[in-house]
mmCIF file of C-alpha atoms and ligand atoms in Angstrom:
data_model
loop_
_atom_site.group_PDB
_atom_site.id
_atom_site.type_symbol
_atom_site.label_atom_id
_atom_site.label_comp_id
_atom_site.label_asym_id
_atom_site.label_seq_id
_atom_site.Cartn_x
_atom_site.Cartn_y
_atom_site.Cartn_z
ATOM 1 C CA UNK R 102 15.900 -4.261 15.450
ATOM 2 C CA UNK R 103 13.260 -4.202 13.407
ATOM 3 C CA UNK R 104 9.546 -1.549 13.383
ATOM 4 C CA UNK R 105 6.356 -4.117 14.643
ATOM 5 C CA UNK R 106 3.272 -2.721 13.869
ATOM 6 C CA UNK R 107 0.157 -3.923 16.537
ATOM 7 C CA UNK R 108 -2.492 -3.889 14.248
ATOM 8 C CA UNK R 109 -4.373 -3.652 17.333
ATOM 9 C CA UNK R 110 -3.583 -0.650 18.367
ATOM 10 C CA UNK R 111 -3.520 1.047 14.633
ATOM 11 C CA UNK R 112 -6.474 2.457 12.678
ATOM 12 C CA UNK R 113 -4.951 1.705 9.833
ATOM 13 C CA UNK R 114 -5.431 5.179 8.463
ATOM 14 C CA UNK R 115 -3.359 6.619 5.777
ATOM 15 C CA UNK R 116 -4.623 10.656 6.361
ATOM 16 C CA UNK R 117 -4.127 10.100 10.131
ATOM 17 C CA UNK R 118 -1.087 8.092 10.361
ATOM 18 C CA UNK R 119 2.825 9.913 11.137
ATOM 19 C CA UNK R 120 4.795 7.517 10.821
ATOM 20 C CA UNK R 121 4.396 7.415 6.918
ATOM 21 C CA UNK R 122 5.490 10.562 7.070
ATOM 22 C CA UNK R 123 8.280 10.370 9.418
ATOM 23 C CA UNK R 124 9.996 8.030 8.236
ATOM 24 C CA UNK R 125 13.241 9.019 6.223
ATOM 25 C CA UNK R 126 13.275 6.265 3.852
ATOM 26 C CA UNK R 127 10.115 6.207 3.085
ATOM 27 C CA UNK R 128 9.345 2.469 4.304
ATOM 28 C CA UNK R 129 5.798 2.726 5.760
ATOM 29 C CA UNK R 130 2.625 2.706 3.314
ATOM 30 C CA UNK R 131 -0.785 1.767 3.467
ATOM 31 C CA UNK R 132 -2.590 -0.663 1.523
ATOM 32 C CA UNK R 133 -5.876 -1.162 0.791
ATOM 33 C CA UNK R 134 -6.846 -4.876 1.724
ATOM 34 C CA UNK R 135 -10.954 -5.248 2.332
ATOM 35 C CA UNK R 136 -10.017 -8.900 4.205
ATOM 36 C CA UNK R 137 -8.422 -6.205 6.565
ATOM 37 C CA UNK R 138 -11.010 -5.312 8.905
ATOM 38 C CA UNK R 139 -10.686 -1.896 8.415
ATOM 39 C CA UNK R 140 -10.252 -1.872 5.251
ATOM 40 C CA UNK R 141 -6.623 -1.252 4.749
ATOM 41 C CA UNK R 142 -3.090 -1.906 6.853
ATOM 42 C CA UNK R 143 -0.227 0.396 7.179
ATOM 43 C CA UNK R 144 2.414 -0.943 5.953
ATOM 44 C CA UNK R 145 6.519 -1.261 6.080
ATOM 45 C CA UNK R 146 8.651 -2.356 3.581
ATOM 46 C CA UNK R 147 11.740 -3.993 4.923
ATOM 47 C CA UNK R 148 13.753 -3.881 2.342
ATOM 48 C CA UNK R 149 14.120 -0.042 3.013
ATOM 49 C CA UNK R 150 14.288 -0.135 6.201
ATOM 50 C CA UNK R 151 16.827 0.890 8.991
ATOM 51 C CA UNK R 152 15.479 0.291 12.376
ATOM 52 C CA UNK R 153 16.001 3.994 12.937
ATOM 53 C CA UNK R 154 12.982 4.240 15.081
ATOM 54 C CA UNK R 155 11.548 7.109 14.167
ATOM 55 C CA UNK R 156 8.462 5.605 13.514
ATOM 56 C CA UNK R 157 7.656 4.147 16.791
ATOM 57 C CA UNK R 158 8.498 7.669 18.482
ATOM 58 C CA UNK R 159 6.139 9.268 16.274
ATOM 59 C CA UNK R 160 3.685 6.512 15.953
ATOM 60 C CA UNK R 161 -0.072 8.149 16.695
ATOM 61 C CA UNK R 162 -1.163 5.299 18.320
ATOM 62 C CA UNK R 163 2.031 4.138 20.172
ATOM 63 C CA UNK R 164 1.498 0.679 17.758
ATOM 64 C CA UNK R 165 5.087 0.584 16.129
ATOM 65 C CA UNK R 166 7.657 -1.015 18.412
ATOM 66 C CA UNK R 167 10.819 -1.983 17.792
ATOM 67 C CA UNK R 168 11.910 -5.575 18.938
HETATM 68 S S1 SF4 Z 413 0.650 6.648 13.153
HETATM 69 FE FE1 SF4 Z 413 1.119 4.848 14.181
HETATM 70 S S2 SF4 Z 413 -0.983 4.226 14.950
HETATM 71 FE FE2 SF4 Z 413 -0.980 5.901 13.822
HETATM 72 S S3 SF4 Z 413 -1.701 5.135 12.021
HETATM 73 FE FE3 SF4 Z 413 0.502 5.478 10.900
HETATM 74 S S4 SF4 Z 413 0.982 3.165 12.497
HETATM 75 FE FE4 SF4 Z 413 -1.025 3.305 12.816
HETATM 76 S S1 SF4 Z 414 12.114 2.221 11.778
HETATM 77 FE FE1 SF4 Z 414 12.866 4.250 10.269
HETATM 78 S S2 SF4 Z 414 13.115 3.388 8.784
HETATM 79 FE FE2 SF4 Z 414 12.384 1.379 9.642
HETATM 80 S S3 SF4 Z 414 9.988 1.890 9.041
HETATM 81 FE FE3 SF4 Z 414 10.693 3.011 11.015
HETATM 82 S S4 SF4 Z 414 10.987 5.764 10.513
HETATM 83 FE FE4 SF4 Z 414 11.223 4.191 7.791
#
């Protein structure tokens, strides 16, 4: 199982993202990108991710699914 962010549900704000704080492996971060409609995105580093599912539970917008 690995987490996938549903971008249409995610406000992509570093200061409100609960998933970034919740990840025990620091695998989630905010990336600024002017090409994104919201000016940035939440990104998951799958090399660091162990698939624990905590981010999906803590996500403020139910925007992370495990698949
Ligand atoms: S907690 Fe979820 S919905 Fe909120 S910013 Fe982070 S990934 Fe997006
Ligand atoms: S599944 Fe666990 S390790 Fe992977 S990004 Fe989410 S909280 Fe971090």
